Coordinates of C-alpha atoms and ligand atoms in Angstrom, one line a residue:
M1 CA -10.0 21.2 12.1
K2 CA -10.0 23.2 8.9
Q3 CA -7.4 20.9 7.5
L4 CA -9.5 17.9 8.5
L5 CA -12.6 19.4 6.8
S6 CA -10.8 20.0 3.6
F7 CA -9.3 16.5 3.8
L8 CA -12.8 15.1 4.2
L9 CA -14.2 17.2 1.3
I10 CA -11.3 16.0 -0.9
T11 CA -11.9 12.4 0.1
F12 CA -15.6 12.8 -0.5
F13 CA -15.1 14.2 -4.0
A14 CA -12.5 11.7 -4.9
V15 CA -14.7 8.8 -3.8
S16 CA -17.8 10.2 -5.5
T17 CA -16.0 10.8 -8.8
L18 CA -14.7 7.3 -8.8
Q19 CA -18.2 5.9 -8.0
A20 CA -19.6 8.0 -10.8
Q21 CA -17.2 6.6 -13.3
N22 CA -17.9 3.1 -12.3
K23 CA -21.5 3.3 -11.4
D24 CA -22.5 0.2 -13.4
Y25 CA -19.5 -1.8 -12.3
W26 CA -20.0 -4.9 -10.2
Q27 CA -18.1 -8.1 -9.4
Q28 CA -18.9 -11.4 -7.9
E29 CA -17.5 -12.6 -4.6
V30 CA -16.4 -15.9 -3.2
D31 CA -15.2 -17.1 0.2
Y32 CA -13.6 -20.5 0.4
T33 CA -12.9 -22.5 3.6
M34 CA -11.1 -25.7 2.7
E35 CA -9.5 -28.6 4.5
I36 CA -7.5 -31.2 2.8
D37 CA -5.6 -34.3 4.0
V38 CA -2.7 -35.3 1.8
D39 CA -1.6 -38.9 1.2
V40 CA 1.9 -38.1 0.0
E41 CA 2.7 -41.7 -0.9
N42 CA -0.1 -42.0 -3.5
H43 CA -0.2 -38.3 -4.4
Q44 CA -3.9 -38.1 -3.4
Y45 CA -5.9 -36.1 -1.0
A46 CA -9.4 -35.8 0.4
G47 CA -10.9 -32.4 0.4
K48 CA -13.8 -30.5 2.1
Q49 CA -14.9 -27.1 0.9
T50 CA -17.4 -24.5 2.0
L51 CA -17.9 -21.8 -0.6
V52 CA -20.0 -18.8 0.1
Y53 CA -21.0 -17.2 -3.2
T54 CA -22.3 -13.6 -3.4
N55 CA -24.1 -12.6 -6.6
N56 CA -23.5 -8.9 -7.0
S57 CA -24.7 -8.9 -10.6
P58 CA -28.1 -7.5 -11.6
E59 CA -29.1 -11.0 -12.9
T60 CA -30.6 -14.0 -11.3
L61 CA -28.4 -17.1 -11.5
D62 CA -29.9 -20.5 -11.9
R63 CA -26.7 -22.3 -12.6
V64 CA -23.1 -22.1 -11.4
Y65 CA -20.0 -23.6 -12.9
Y66 CA -16.8 -24.9 -11.3
H67 CA -13.4 -25.7 -12.8
L68 CA -12.0 -29.2 -12.1
Y69 CA -8.5 -28.5 -13.6
F70 CA -6.8 -31.7 -12.6
N71 CA -9.2 -33.6 -14.9
A72 CA -7.2 -32.2 -17.8
F73 CA -4.3 -34.5 -17.0
Q74 CA -6.0 -37.6 -18.4
P75 CA -5.4 -39.3 -21.7
G76 CA -8.0 -38.0 -24.2
S77 CA -8.8 -34.8 -22.3
M78 CA -9.2 -31.6 -24.3
M79 CA -5.8 -30.5 -23.1
D80 CA -4.2 -33.7 -24.3
V81 CA -5.9 -33.7 -27.7
R82 CA -5.1 -30.0 -28.2
S83 CA -1.5 -30.6 -27.4
R84 CA -1.3 -33.6 -29.8
T85 CA -3.0 -31.8 -32.6
I86 CA -1.7 -28.2 -32.5
A87 CA 1.0 -27.4 -35.1
D88 CA 3.6 -26.3 -32.5
P89 CA 2.9 -28.1 -29.2
D90 CA 4.4 -26.9 -25.9
R91 CA 7.3 -29.3 -25.5
R92 CA 6.6 -29.5 -21.8
V93 CA 3.3 -31.2 -22.6
G94 CA 3.6 -32.8 -26.1
D95 CA 2.1 -36.3 -25.8
R96 CA 3.0 -36.7 -22.1
I97 CA -0.7 -36.6 -20.9
Y98 CA -1.6 -39.3 -23.4
H99 CA 1.0 -41.6 -21.8
L100 CA 0.1 -41.1 -18.2
E101 CA -0.5 -44.3 -16.2
E102 CA -3.5 -44.7 -13.8
D103 CA -1.5 -43.7 -10.8
E104 CA 0.0 -40.6 -12.7
I105 CA -3.2 -39.0 -14.0
G106 CA -4.9 -36.2 -12.2
Y107 CA -8.5 -36.0 -11.1
Q108 CA -10.9 -34.2 -8.9
K109 CA -13.9 -36.5 -8.1
V110 CA -16.9 -34.8 -6.5
K111 CA -18.4 -37.0 -3.8
S112 CA -21.1 -34.7 -2.6
L113 CA -22.4 -31.2 -3.2
T114 CA -25.1 -29.2 -1.4
Q115 CA -26.5 -25.7 -1.9
D116 CA -27.7 -24.1 1.4
G117 CA -27.9 -27.6 3.0
E118 CA -29.9 -29.3 0.1
I119 CA -28.3 -31.8 -2.3
V120 CA -27.9 -30.3 -5.8
E121 CA -27.8 -31.9 -9.3
Y122 CA -24.5 -31.6 -11.1
T123 CA -22.8 -32.9 -14.2
V124 CA -19.1 -33.2 -14.8
D125 CA -17.9 -32.5 -18.3
G126 CA -14.1 -32.9 -18.4
T127 CA -12.7 -29.9 -16.5
V128 CA -16.1 -28.3 -16.0
L129 CA -18.7 -29.0 -13.3
V130 CA -22.2 -27.7 -14.1
V131 CA -24.5 -27.2 -11.2
E132 CA -28.3 -26.7 -11.7
L133 CA -29.3 -24.8 -8.7
N134 CA -32.3 -25.8 -6.5
K135 CA -32.9 -22.2 -5.7
P136 CA -31.8 -19.4 -8.0
I137 CA -29.4 -16.8 -6.5
E138 CA -31.1 -13.4 -6.7
P139 CA -29.2 -10.2 -7.4
G140 CA -27.5 -9.3 -4.1
G141 CA -28.2 -12.8 -2.8
T142 CA -25.8 -15.3 -1.2
S143 CA -25.6 -19.1 -1.4
T144 CA -23.4 -21.6 0.5
F145 CA -22.1 -24.6 -1.3
K146 CA -20.5 -27.5 0.5
M147 CA -18.5 -30.0 -1.3
E148 CA -16.5 -33.1 -0.6
W149 CA -14.1 -34.5 -3.2
D150 CA -11.2 -36.8 -3.7
A151 CA -8.3 -35.8 -5.8
Q152 CA -5.2 -37.3 -7.3
V153 CA -2.4 -34.9 -8.1
P154 CA -1.0 -35.6 -11.6
L155 CA 2.6 -36.3 -12.4
Q156 CA 4.0 -32.8 -13.0
I157 CA 3.4 -31.9 -16.7
R158 CA 2.2 -28.4 -16.8
R159 CA 2.2 -26.0 -13.8
S160 CA 0.8 -28.3 -11.2
G161 CA 1.8 -31.8 -10.2
W162 CA 4.2 -34.0 -8.2
N163 CA 7.9 -34.6 -8.9
N164 CA 8.9 -31.8 -11.2
A165 CA 12.2 -31.9 -13.1
E166 CA 14.0 -30.3 -10.1
G167 CA 12.8 -32.8 -7.5
V168 CA 10.1 -30.6 -6.0
E169 CA 7.5 -33.0 -4.7
F170 CA 4.3 -30.9 -4.9
S171 CA 3.6 -27.9 -7.2
M172 CA 0.0 -27.3 -6.1
S173 CA -1.9 -24.9 -8.4
Q174 CA -5.4 -25.5 -9.8
W175 CA -5.7 -28.0 -7.0
Y176 CA -9.2 -27.3 -5.7
P177 CA -12.7 -27.2 -7.4
K178 CA -12.8 -23.5 -8.3
L179 CA -15.9 -21.5 -9.0
A180 CA -15.9 -20.0 -12.5
E181 CA -16.2 -16.3 -13.1
Y182 CA -19.5 -14.6 -14.0
D183 CA -19.1 -11.0 -15.2
V184 CA -20.8 -8.5 -17.4
R185 CA -20.2 -10.9 -20.3
G186 CA -21.8 -13.8 -18.5
W187 CA -20.2 -17.1 -17.3
H188 CA -16.7 -18.1 -18.4
P189 CA -16.5 -21.8 -17.8
N190 CA -13.6 -22.3 -20.3
E191 CA -12.4 -25.9 -20.5
Y192 CA -8.8 -26.1 -19.4
V193 CA -6.4 -26.6 -22.3
G194 CA -3.4 -25.5 -20.3
R195 CA -3.7 -21.8 -20.7
E196 CA -5.5 -18.9 -19.0
F197 CA -7.5 -18.2 -15.8
H198 CA -10.2 -15.8 -14.8
A199 CA -11.8 -15.9 -11.3
P200 CA -13.7 -13.8 -8.8
F201 CA -12.0 -12.2 -5.8
G202 CA -12.5 -13.7 -2.4
N203 CA -11.1 -14.8 1.0
F204 CA -9.4 -18.1 1.5
D205 CA -9.1 -20.1 4.7
V206 CA -7.1 -23.2 3.9
K207 CA -5.9 -26.0 6.2
I208 CA -3.5 -28.6 4.6
T209 CA -2.7 -31.7 6.6
I210 CA 0.5 -33.4 5.4
D211 CA 3.4 -35.5 6.6
Q212 CA 5.4 -33.5 9.1
D213 CA 8.7 -33.5 7.2
Y214 CA 7.2 -31.3 4.4
V215 CA 7.9 -27.6 4.3
L216 CA 5.1 -25.5 2.7
G217 CA 4.6 -22.1 1.2
G218 CA 1.9 -20.5 -0.9
T219 CA -0.8 -17.9 -1.1
G220 CA -1.9 -16.6 2.3
I221 CA -0.4 -15.9 5.7
L222 CA 0.5 -18.8 7.8
Q223 CA -1.8 -18.7 10.9
N224 CA 0.1 -21.2 13.1
P225 CA 3.8 -20.6 12.7
N226 CA 4.6 -21.5 16.2
E227 CA 3.2 -25.0 15.6
I228 CA 5.0 -25.3 12.3
G229 CA 8.5 -24.6 13.5
Y230 CA 11.3 -24.8 10.9
G231 CA 11.7 -21.6 8.9
Y232 CA 9.3 -19.6 11.0
E233 CA 11.5 -19.1 14.0
D234 CA 11.3 -15.3 13.5
E235 CA 7.5 -15.5 14.0
G236 CA 7.9 -17.2 17.3
A237 CA 8.2 -20.8 16.2
K238 CA 10.1 -23.4 18.2
V239 CA 12.7 -25.1 16.0
K240 CA 11.7 -28.5 17.0
R241 CA 8.5 -29.8 15.4
P242 CA 5.8 -31.6 17.3
F243 CA 5.8 -35.4 17.3
G244 CA 3.3 -37.3 15.1
D245 CA 3.0 -38.4 11.6
K246 CA 1.2 -35.4 10.1
M247 CA 0.7 -31.7 10.8
T248 CA -1.7 -29.1 9.7
W249 CA -0.6 -25.9 8.0
H250 CA -3.3 -23.2 8.3
F251 CA -3.2 -20.3 5.7
K252 CA -5.5 -17.3 5.2
A253 CA -5.6 -14.9 2.3
E254 CA -7.9 -11.9 1.8
N255 CA -9.2 -10.6 -1.5
V256 CA -7.3 -12.9 -3.9
I257 CA -8.4 -14.7 -7.1
D258 CA -6.7 -18.0 -6.5
F259 CA -4.7 -20.0 -4.0
F260 CA -1.6 -22.1 -4.7
W261 CA 1.0 -23.9 -2.6
G262 CA 4.2 -25.9 -2.9
A263 CA 5.6 -28.5 -0.6
D264 CA 8.8 -30.5 -0.3
P265 CA 10.8 -32.1 2.5
D266 CA 14.0 -30.4 1.3
F267 CA 12.8 -26.9 1.0
K268 CA 15.0 -24.2 2.5
H269 CA 12.9 -21.3 3.8
V270 CA 14.4 -17.8 3.8
T271 CA 12.6 -14.6 4.5
A272 CA 13.4 -10.9 3.8
Q273 CA 11.6 -7.6 4.3
V274 CA 10.9 -5.0 1.6
P275 CA 11.2 -1.6 3.2
N276 CA 7.6 -0.2 3.4
G277 CA 6.6 -3.3 1.5
P278 CA 5.7 -7.0 1.9
K279 CA 7.6 -9.7 3.7
L280 CA 9.3 -12.0 1.1
H281 CA 9.5 -15.8 1.5
F282 CA 11.8 -17.9 -0.6
L283 CA 11.5 -21.7 -0.6
Y284 CA 13.9 -23.7 -2.7
Q285 CA 15.5 -27.1 -2.8
Q286 CA 18.7 -27.4 -0.8
P287 CA 20.9 -28.9 -2.1
A288 CA 19.7 -28.3 -5.6
V289 CA 19.0 -31.5 -7.6
V290 CA 18.2 -30.2 -11.0
E291 CA 17.8 -33.1 -13.5
G292 CA 20.8 -33.4 -15.8
A293 CA 22.9 -30.7 -13.9
S294 CA 26.4 -31.4 -12.6
E295 CA 27.4 -31.0 -9.0
E296 CA 29.0 -27.6 -9.7
E297 CA 25.9 -26.4 -11.6
N298 CA 23.7 -27.4 -8.8
A299 CA 25.9 -25.6 -6.3
Q300 CA 25.7 -22.5 -8.5
Y301 CA 21.9 -22.7 -8.6
T302 CA 21.8 -22.6 -4.8
K303 CA 24.1 -19.5 -4.8
N304 CA 21.8 -17.8 -7.3
W305 CA 18.8 -18.4 -5.0
E306 CA 20.7 -16.7 -2.2
E307 CA 21.4 -13.7 -4.5
L308 CA 17.9 -13.6 -5.7
V309 CA 16.7 -12.2 -2.3
D310 CA 18.2 -8.7 -2.7
Y311 CA 17.2 -8.4 -6.4
T312 CA 13.6 -9.2 -5.4
I313 CA 13.6 -6.5 -2.8
G314 CA 14.9 -4.1 -5.5
A315 CA 12.3 -5.2 -7.9
F316 CA 9.5 -4.6 -5.4
E317 CA 10.8 -1.1 -4.6
Y318 CA 10.9 -0.2 -8.3
A319 CA 7.5 -1.7 -8.9
N320 CA 5.8 0.1 -6.0
E321 CA 7.1 3.4 -7.3
H322 CA 6.5 3.0 -11.0
F323 CA 3.4 0.7 -11.3
G324 CA 1.5 1.1 -8.0
V325 CA 1.9 -0.2 -4.5
Y326 CA 1.7 -4.0 -3.9
P327 CA -1.4 -4.4 -1.7
Y328 CA -0.7 -7.7 0.1
P329 CA 1.6 -8.2 3.2
Q330 CA 3.5 -11.1 1.7
F331 CA 5.0 -12.6 -1.5
S332 CA 6.5 -16.1 -1.8
T333 CA 8.9 -17.3 -4.5
I334 CA 8.8 -21.0 -4.5
Q335 CA 10.7 -23.5 -6.6
G336 CA 8.3 -25.8 -8.5
G337 CA 6.2 -26.1 -11.6
D338 CA 7.7 -26.1 -15.1
G339 CA 9.0 -22.6 -15.8
G340 CA 7.3 -19.7 -14.1
M341 CA 3.7 -19.2 -13.2
E342 CA 2.0 -16.5 -11.3
Y343 CA -0.4 -16.8 -8.4
P344 CA -1.8 -14.4 -5.9
M345 CA 0.9 -13.5 -3.3
G346 CA 3.5 -15.7 -5.0
T347 CA 4.9 -17.7 -7.8
L348 CA 6.2 -21.2 -8.7
I349 CA 9.4 -21.0 -10.7
T350 CA 12.0 -23.5 -11.8
G351 CA 15.4 -22.9 -10.2
G352 CA 17.9 -24.5 -12.6
R353 CA 18.9 -21.1 -14.1
S354 CA 21.6 -18.5 -14.5
L355 CA 21.3 -15.6 -12.0
G356 CA 19.9 -13.3 -14.8
S357 CA 17.3 -15.9 -15.8
L358 CA 16.3 -16.6 -12.1
V359 CA 15.9 -12.9 -11.4
G360 CA 14.1 -12.4 -14.8
V361 CA 11.5 -15.1 -14.2
T362 CA 10.9 -13.9 -10.6
V363 CA 10.5 -10.3 -11.6
H364 CA 8.2 -11.3 -14.5
E365 CA 6.0 -13.5 -12.2
M366 CA 6.1 -10.8 -9.5
Y367 CA 4.6 -8.3 -12.0
H368 CA 1.6 -10.6 -12.5
S369 CA 0.7 -9.4 -9.0
W370 CA 0.1 -6.1 -10.8
Y371 CA -1.2 -7.4 -14.1
Q372 CA -3.5 -10.3 -13.4
N373 CA -3.7 -11.0 -9.7
V374 CA -4.6 -7.4 -8.6
L375 CA -5.7 -5.9 -11.9
A376 CA -7.5 -9.1 -12.6
T377 CA -8.4 -8.8 -16.3
N378 CA -10.0 -11.8 -18.0
E379 CA -6.7 -13.2 -19.4
S380 CA -8.4 -15.4 -21.9
L381 CA -9.9 -12.3 -23.6
Y382 CA -7.1 -9.8 -22.8
E383 CA -4.0 -12.0 -22.7
W384 CA -2.0 -9.0 -23.9
M385 CA -3.0 -7.0 -20.8
D386 CA -1.8 -9.9 -18.7
E387 CA 1.4 -11.1 -20.3
G388 CA 2.1 -8.0 -22.3
F389 CA 1.8 -5.5 -19.5
T390 CA 3.8 -7.8 -17.2
S391 CA 6.5 -8.2 -19.9
F392 CA 6.7 -4.4 -20.3
A393 CA 7.1 -3.8 -16.6
S394 CA 9.5 -6.6 -16.0
S395 CA 11.8 -5.5 -18.9
E396 CA 12.0 -2.0 -17.5
T397 CA 12.7 -3.4 -14.0
M398 CA 15.4 -5.7 -15.3
A399 CA 17.1 -2.8 -17.1
H400 CA 17.1 -0.9 -13.8
L401 CA 18.3 -3.8 -11.6
F402 CA 21.1 -4.8 -14.0
D403 CA 21.9 -1.3 -15.1
R404 CA 21.3 -2.0 -18.8
D405 CA 21.3 0.7 -21.4
G406 CA 19.3 0.8 -24.6
N407 CA 15.6 0.0 -25.4
P408 CA 14.6 -2.6 -22.8
H409 CA 11.8 -3.7 -25.1
S410 CA 13.8 -4.4 -28.2
G411 CA 13.3 -8.2 -27.9
S412 CA 9.5 -7.7 -28.0
Y413 CA 9.9 -5.7 -31.3
R414 CA 12.1 -8.4 -32.8
G415 CA 9.5 -11.1 -31.9
Y416 CA 6.7 -9.0 -33.3
R417 CA 8.5 -8.3 -36.6
F418 CA 9.3 -12.0 -36.9
I419 CA 5.6 -13.1 -36.6
V420 CA 4.5 -10.4 -39.0
E421 CA 7.0 -11.6 -41.6
S422 CA 6.0 -15.2 -41.0
G423 CA 2.4 -14.4 -42.0
K424 CA 1.1 -16.3 -38.9
E425 CA 0.1 -13.3 -36.8
E426 CA -3.4 -13.3 -35.4
P427 CA -5.1 -10.2 -33.9
M428 CA -4.7 -9.7 -30.1
V429 CA -8.5 -9.9 -29.7
T430 CA -8.3 -13.7 -30.3
H431 CA -9.4 -15.7 -27.3
A432 CA -6.2 -17.1 -25.8
D433 CA -7.3 -20.7 -26.1
H434 CA -8.1 -20.4 -29.8
Y435 CA -5.0 -19.1 -31.5
N436 CA -3.9 -21.4 -34.4
T437 CA -0.4 -21.8 -33.0
N438 CA 1.3 -21.4 -29.6
Q439 CA 3.7 -19.1 -31.3
A440 CA 1.0 -16.7 -32.5
Y441 CA -0.4 -16.6 -29.0
G442 CA 2.9 -16.1 -27.4
I443 CA 4.0 -13.2 -29.5
A444 CA 0.6 -11.5 -29.5
A445 CA 0.3 -11.8 -25.7
Y446 CA 3.9 -11.2 -24.6
S447 CA 5.6 -9.2 -27.3
K448 CA 2.9 -7.2 -29.0
G449 CA 1.2 -6.7 -25.6
A450 CA 4.4 -5.1 -24.3
I451 CA 4.7 -3.0 -27.5
F452 CA 1.2 -1.8 -27.0
L453 CA 2.3 0.0 -23.9
N454 CA 5.7 1.2 -25.1
Q455 CA 4.1 2.5 -28.2
L456 CA 1.3 4.1 -26.2
E457 CA 4.0 6.0 -24.3
Y458 CA 5.3 7.2 -27.7
I459 CA 1.8 8.4 -28.7
I460 CA 0.7 10.2 -25.6
G461 CA 4.1 11.1 -24.2
R462 CA 6.1 9.8 -21.3
E463 CA 4.6 11.8 -18.4
D464 CA 0.9 11.1 -19.2
F465 CA 1.7 7.5 -19.8
R466 CA 3.6 7.0 -16.5
N467 CA 0.8 8.8 -14.6
G468 CA -1.8 6.8 -16.4
M469 CA -0.2 3.5 -15.4
L470 CA -0.2 4.6 -11.7
K471 CA -3.8 5.7 -12.0
Y472 CA -4.8 2.5 -13.7
H473 CA -3.5 0.6 -10.6
K474 CA -5.2 3.0 -8.2
E475 CA -8.6 2.9 -9.8
W476 CA -8.8 -0.7 -10.9
K477 CA -6.9 -2.7 -8.3
M478 CA -8.8 -5.7 -6.9
K479 CA -11.2 -5.4 -9.9
H480 CA -11.5 -6.9 -13.3
P481 CA -10.6 -4.1 -15.8
T482 CA -11.3 -4.7 -19.5
D483 CA -9.4 -3.5 -22.6
L484 CA -11.7 -0.5 -23.0
D485 CA -11.4 0.5 -19.3
F486 CA -7.7 0.8 -19.8
V487 CA -7.9 2.7 -23.1
H488 CA -10.6 5.0 -21.7
L489 CA -8.4 5.8 -18.7
M490 CA -5.5 6.6 -20.9
E491 CA -7.7 8.9 -23.1
K492 CA -8.7 10.8 -20.0
E493 CA -5.1 11.0 -18.8
S494 CA -3.8 12.3 -22.1
G495 CA -6.8 14.2 -23.3
M496 CA -6.4 12.4 -26.6
I497 CA -8.7 10.2 -28.6
L498 CA -7.2 6.7 -28.6
D499 CA -9.9 4.4 -30.0
W500 CA -8.1 4.3 -33.4
Y501 CA -5.0 3.0 -31.7
Y502 CA -6.9 0.2 -30.0
E503 CA -8.9 -0.6 -33.1
Y504 CA -5.9 -0.9 -35.4
F505 CA -3.3 -2.4 -33.1
V506 CA -5.5 -4.8 -31.0
Q507 CA -8.3 -5.7 -33.3
T508 CA -6.4 -6.1 -36.5
T509 CA -3.0 -7.2 -37.8
K510 CA -2.6 -4.1 -39.9
T511 CA 1.0 -2.9 -39.7
I512 CA 2.9 0.4 -39.4
D513 CA 5.4 1.4 -42.1
Y514 CA 6.4 5.0 -42.6
G515 CA 9.3 6.1 -44.8
I516 CA 11.3 9.1 -45.8
K517 CA 10.9 9.4 -49.5
A518 CA 13.0 12.4 -50.3
V519 CA 15.0 15.2 -48.7
A520 CA 15.5 18.0 -51.3
G521 CA 17.1 21.4 -51.2
N522 CA 15.2 24.5 -52.3
G523 CA 17.5 27.5 -51.9
N524 CA 17.8 28.2 -48.2
E525 CA 15.1 25.7 -47.4
T526 CA 14.8 21.9 -47.3
V527 CA 11.7 20.0 -48.2
I528 CA 11.2 16.6 -46.6
D529 CA 8.7 14.1 -48.2
L530 CA 7.3 11.4 -46.1
E531 CA 5.2 8.4 -47.1
K532 CA 2.7 6.2 -45.2
I533 CA 3.3 2.7 -46.7
G534 CA 1.6 0.6 -44.0
L535 CA -2.1 0.7 -43.3
M536 CA -1.9 1.6 -39.7
P537 CA -1.5 5.4 -39.1
M538 CA 0.6 6.9 -36.3
P539 CA 1.7 10.4 -35.1
L540 CA 5.4 10.9 -36.1
D541 CA 8.4 12.2 -34.2
I542 CA 11.0 13.3 -36.7
V543 CA 14.5 14.3 -35.6
V544 CA 16.7 16.3 -37.9
E545 CA 20.4 16.2 -37.1
Y546 CA 22.6 19.0 -38.5
Q547 CA 26.2 18.9 -39.6
D548 CA 27.1 21.2 -36.7
G549 CA 26.1 18.5 -34.2
S550 CA 22.8 20.1 -33.1
S551 CA 19.4 18.6 -33.7
E552 CA 15.8 19.5 -33.5
Q553 CA 12.5 17.7 -33.5
Y554 CA 9.5 18.0 -35.7
Y555 CA 6.3 16.5 -34.4
I556 CA 3.4 15.5 -36.7
P557 CA 0.2 14.7 -34.8
L558 CA -2.3 12.3 -36.3
R559 CA -5.4 14.3 -36.9
M560 CA -7.8 11.7 -35.5
M561 CA -6.1 11.7 -32.1
R562 CA -7.3 15.2 -31.5
G563 CA -4.4 16.3 -29.4
E564 CA -0.6 16.7 -29.2
K565 CA 1.7 15.1 -26.8
P566 CA 3.8 17.5 -24.7
M567 CA 7.6 17.8 -25.3
E568 CA 9.4 14.7 -24.0
F569 CA 13.0 15.5 -24.7
D570 CA 15.3 18.4 -24.1
M571 CA 15.5 19.4 -27.8
P572 CA 13.8 22.3 -29.7
R573 CA 10.5 21.0 -31.1
S574 CA 8.2 22.3 -33.8
V575 CA 4.6 21.0 -33.9
L576 CA 3.6 20.6 -37.6
E577 CA 0.2 20.4 -39.2
D578 CA -1.8 17.2 -38.4
W579 CA -1.6 14.3 -40.8
P580 CA -5.0 12.9 -41.7
W581 CA -4.9 9.1 -42.0
V582 CA -6.4 9.0 -45.5
Q583 CA -3.4 10.8 -46.9
P584 CA -0.5 8.6 -48.1
E585 CA 2.1 11.3 -48.3
Y586 CA 3.1 14.4 -46.3
S587 CA 5.7 17.1 -46.9
F588 CA 7.2 19.8 -44.6
T589 CA 9.8 22.5 -45.0
I590 CA 12.8 23.3 -42.8
D591 CA 14.3 26.8 -42.8
R592 CA 17.8 25.6 -43.4
P593 CA 19.7 24.6 -46.6
V594 CA 20.0 20.9 -47.3
S595 CA 23.8 21.2 -47.1
E596 CA 23.6 21.8 -43.3
I597 CA 21.6 18.6 -42.7
Q598 CA 23.3 15.4 -41.6
R599 CA 20.4 13.0 -41.1
V600 CA 16.6 12.8 -40.9
I601 CA 15.2 10.1 -38.6
I602 CA 11.6 9.0 -37.9
D603 CA 11.1 8.0 -34.3
P604 CA 14.8 7.7 -33.1
T605 CA 13.5 6.2 -29.8
E606 CA 12.3 3.2 -31.8
R607 CA 9.1 2.9 -29.8
M608 CA 6.9 2.8 -32.9
A609 CA 6.5 -0.8 -34.2
D610 CA 7.4 0.1 -37.8
I611 CA 7.8 -3.2 -39.6
D612 CA 10.5 -1.7 -41.9
P613 CA 12.9 0.5 -39.9
E614 CA 15.3 0.7 -42.9
N615 CA 13.4 3.6 -44.5
N616 CA 13.0 5.5 -41.2
S617 CA 16.3 7.3 -41.5
F618 CA 17.8 9.3 -44.3
D619 CA 21.5 10.2 -44.5
V620 CA 21.8 13.4 -46.4
P621 CA 25.5 13.6 -47.4
S622 CA 25.3 10.1 -48.9
M623 CA 22.3 11.4 -51.0
L624 CA 24.3 14.4 -52.1
N625 CA 27.2 12.3 -53.2
E626 CA 25.1 10.1 -55.4
Ligands
LIG701 ZN1 3.6 -14.2 -17.5

């Protein structure tokens, strides 16, 4: 009883602190019930949708917006024009949309729309549907929208579509009219140019009627496995399917931001169980029929899919421990699409890959179930929190799964230094759709975003960083955290001021470059002169290696971070005077003669994104020989 009471008290305080922190936080809610009937021959379907929208904002809404993503796959669409005019088009898109025939384009044509039973006025503007409400939705109010629409699935170009390069018939993402997100910054009805997504959480009840020889998988738990048969024997299904031309697959998903599915008559369906984790589903073409691959290569691809199962289990176990527990009961890895793309409770990936690449893409997309689908940031605004955090976690997991030594993020640093040198870098605060080049977007989002975390670990220390990542998941899962929410949480975790880090590294393209200017003997002492060449300041880890094989660390905090990281490594450490950012040079003295020193190194862990690592280490004997 006493235990129970203290448990209740702890729970009460934990809940009330959390609420105090987020007292102004709110998020919108959607509940979709959809039924579609697919005409596989013509790649079309007729759809019915009931959408219950709850306005949890403090504002009255007199409009709502939907995305009609399939309309992007038409000659002259914004996505087409963008792809034909950007300096470095995505080669998967190029001018392919421009050349689509009438029966290959995509569309979503709204036939009727009502709000609470009354017909509403709407306009369609490319990929955006604008609805002028008959009756505004008050704060806390709910409205029910009913829509009927016809859709044509585009020939597979980007993410969704029919007949991808590996023979998968239907890669179905962005397939339904989807309500846009309204948050503290207002509506986000971004036109689809092939990039990011941002959507409210909600429940999905989806019925897909399709020819009976198709095997489906996607977001959501299958509600009628015993009717479906093949592949669901362990859930009580009879192997034999019912007679008839078509059958209906019924899926339900709770508290997700999107719903995808894939379908093909040749899908093999394999399941596995993560201990204390979700059930895994794998759906892949068997035999593999990857375009341009030989028979042997296709046979190898099939083998790789078989091996993928155990690696995925290992990845989930690692992720649950290091980045927070996956909250859904299921995850599906489905062959389809045009590379790898994340969706709630699953992913569409291409399968014509080496084992390392197949595991790599699966692990990457899996981590979007942490950074995007569960910690659902607005990825247009914070693309680095989506792709960057995902890249960070997947690189660490791949190093673990394949037993790789060395800095798992070195590729991200190479990419970042490359874009800095090219002069084409753009700040990470750029809206994802609006980067000048795909390359600048890619490196900002994936590489610099991953470095943001690895370098944060350098600044605040390993332990606070790792605890902070777990706390971030715990406090913000099933919500829409922003950049500042994350930075603020890490400030609290580390007890340091970190706004300078965010401002320099995210908001600007200023770079880091520290150097060792001189190491000079002065009797029994040695004086080390450092210089700050780049505009972005950082705290410094300096390691001094002695001729006798020992080494010690000197740590120079940056004054404006108002704190010191704890010792991270098993090595004697001296904390030196803070370095104020305005000061271009800094010197400190070691109580040993220069003749005993072998080498002085700035940041031997190479976590700092110094753009010129050359001047970060200083070999003393070679200096003495000069
Ligand atoms: Zn990604």
